[in-house]
Amino acid sequence: MQELIDSFRTIAGRRHVLVGDRATRQYRKGYRYGDGEVLAVVRPGTLVEQWQVLKACVAADVIVILQAANTGLTGGSTPFGDGYDRPIVIVNTMRMDRIDLIEEGRQVIALPGATLDKLEKRLRAIGREPHSVIGSSCIGASVAGGVCNNSGGSLIQRGPAYTQLALFAQRDADGSLKLVNHLGVELGEDPETILSRLDSGQYTPADIASSANQWASDREYHNHIREIAAATPARFNADPRRHYEASGSAGKLAVFALRLDTFEADKETAVFYIGSNDPEDLGRVRRDILSTFENLPIAGEYIHRGAYDAARRYGKDLFLFLKYVGTDHIPKAFAAKSWFDGITEKLGLKGNISDHLLQWVTRLFPEHLPKRLNAYRDRYTHHLMLKMGGAGIAEARQYLAKAFPTQNGDYFECSEEEGRAAFMLRFAVGGSVVRYRAVHTKTVEDIVALDIALPRNTVDWFETLPPEIEDKIEYKIYCGHFFCHVLHQEYLVKKGEDCLALEHEMWKLLDARGAEYPAEHNVGHLYHAKPELAAFYKSLDPTNTFNPGIGHTSKCRHWQEDA
């Protein structure tokens, strides 16, 4: 395989071909889950280089894992253990991050390393927004990753990330690699011409075909979510209605570019903070707004008191970093942490030293959350952050003034600082789970993370666990995209307990409630792909070259039984 590594160096340059455990750690080790041996990590700098790397991999018959920011929560962009029948090459796309505005900014073409954060900043200047804002974008997640995983995000009106317009490579059943241009842009005929023209932006408005008959976003979702009597969830990863080539592909294709809609930004917004000790208060708000409001909310984020406390304490460094440094440097911060962890591991030092240091340092800073938010934390168990825009603001003010206070709950309208802090706290929850595990290794075995979508007609939405499961859990964290009925339920399991067996017990409870899972983080290597989803993967990648093993499918050539 040295010949293959040498060819990578010729294509991408020696400094962009990484070998060895320490050099590849940042790429082969997942944000939460996943790790395994890799032959090399290659970081192509152009689309032509990416194509040449893929051709070399196919010729050598190795496994390819396409990876962008490596921020996935289910281990879906890294190797996962052993059982693979070929060497693994990770192709990281983050050097190719250009974004082109087309159709007067109503659409964009994003290269595979373009991040949501970069797209958001690019569009802000013209008064528009991408599919998703603050959330995954905070940790540098890519546009392509969102589409390939049908990620939903927090924005109620926009649904799962979706497009029918993509430029990608796939390997046919006969083993040949082909480039498919469904981008709706005339770029030529042969692969290297197409890619070199896109690399250099050599196309004009006349080369861009209308997308009237091909969707670059989920145009139906704003109506779909309003069907509160439906016995099915609004969105979930195995839903075939939003599987199309790159959309939902989970790395089974090699994406080079995506064409996506953008959205007009609300010029005026307001955040309302609702607290209650009765989950039905929040459920009633959800049903009333979805069924009677003329204007859908921008976002409606749920957070439980336990999640509030975890994010307040264990996500404090991320919150402060976002507030004072911004999102631009978060990927670099994660890379620096991974580098430090790699050194301490090589020295034989264990115990998640970087996490302990960060946790100790952040304790020295003063309280970072607004007083009214903390007061609601003390009074109420369940919290809902409701963000409205335009005419929806007055609509929400009128409704909430009549609906509250109740016997168990109340609300207030946030100042700009309070609203920003509330949403940053909500999106610090994910990192706080990882930090909690890292600094409590003596009492925590691991995380069981469930990403669920409840049926739209569910009334009794808040989970009650039976005692035999409750007794095995040290700490529970609940949050989610409430109006979509997508909940992130995370459990820090007590030391010595069997996490896999516990997760399977919880699956039975979810099945009984009619829930679908995962909802938006995709199957990764944690969940089993349902038969229809597995069939979609096989249709995209009949040789099982790209990201094999996803969804507990085969890791072997041509989907054979595991080695």
Short mmCIF file of C-alpha atoms in Angstrom, two decimals, residues 100-107 109 183-187 197-198 201-211 259:
data_model
loop_
_atom_site.label_atom_id
_atom_site.label_comp_id
_atom_site.label_asym_id
_atom_site.label_seq_id
_atom_site.Cartn_x
_atom_site.Cartn_y
_atom_site.Cartn_z
CA ASP A 100 -20.99 30.50 -5.00
CA LEU A 101 -24.12 32.64 -4.88
CA ILE A 102 -26.35 32.03 -7.90
CA GLU A 103 -29.83 33.12 -9.00
CA GLU A 104 -29.24 36.50 -7.31
CA GLY A 105 -28.52 34.78 -4.00
CA ARG A 106 -31.72 32.75 -3.96
CA GLN A 107 -29.55 29.65 -4.33
CA ILE A 109 -23.52 26.07 -4.94
CA LEU A 183 -26.17 20.06 -10.44
CA GLY A 184 -28.16 21.76 -13.16
CA VAL A 185 -25.05 23.58 -14.40
CA GLU A 186 -23.49 22.97 -17.82
CA LEU A 187 -19.79 22.30 -17.16
CA ARG A 197 -14.39 24.38 -14.48
CA LEU A 198 -16.22 24.22 -11.16
CA GLY A 201 -15.80 29.03 -11.16
CA GLN A 202 -15.78 29.02 -14.96
CA TYR A 203 -19.50 29.08 -15.58
CA THR A 204 -22.00 31.85 -16.30
CA PRO A 205 -25.69 32.42 -15.51
CA ALA A 206 -26.45 31.08 -18.99
CA ASP A 207 -24.95 27.72 -17.95
CA ILE A 208 -27.35 27.41 -14.99
CA ALA A 209 -30.61 25.61 -15.69
CA SER A 210 -33.83 26.50 -13.88
CA SER A 211 -34.59 24.40 -10.80
CA ARG A 259 -27.05 23.33 -5.08
#
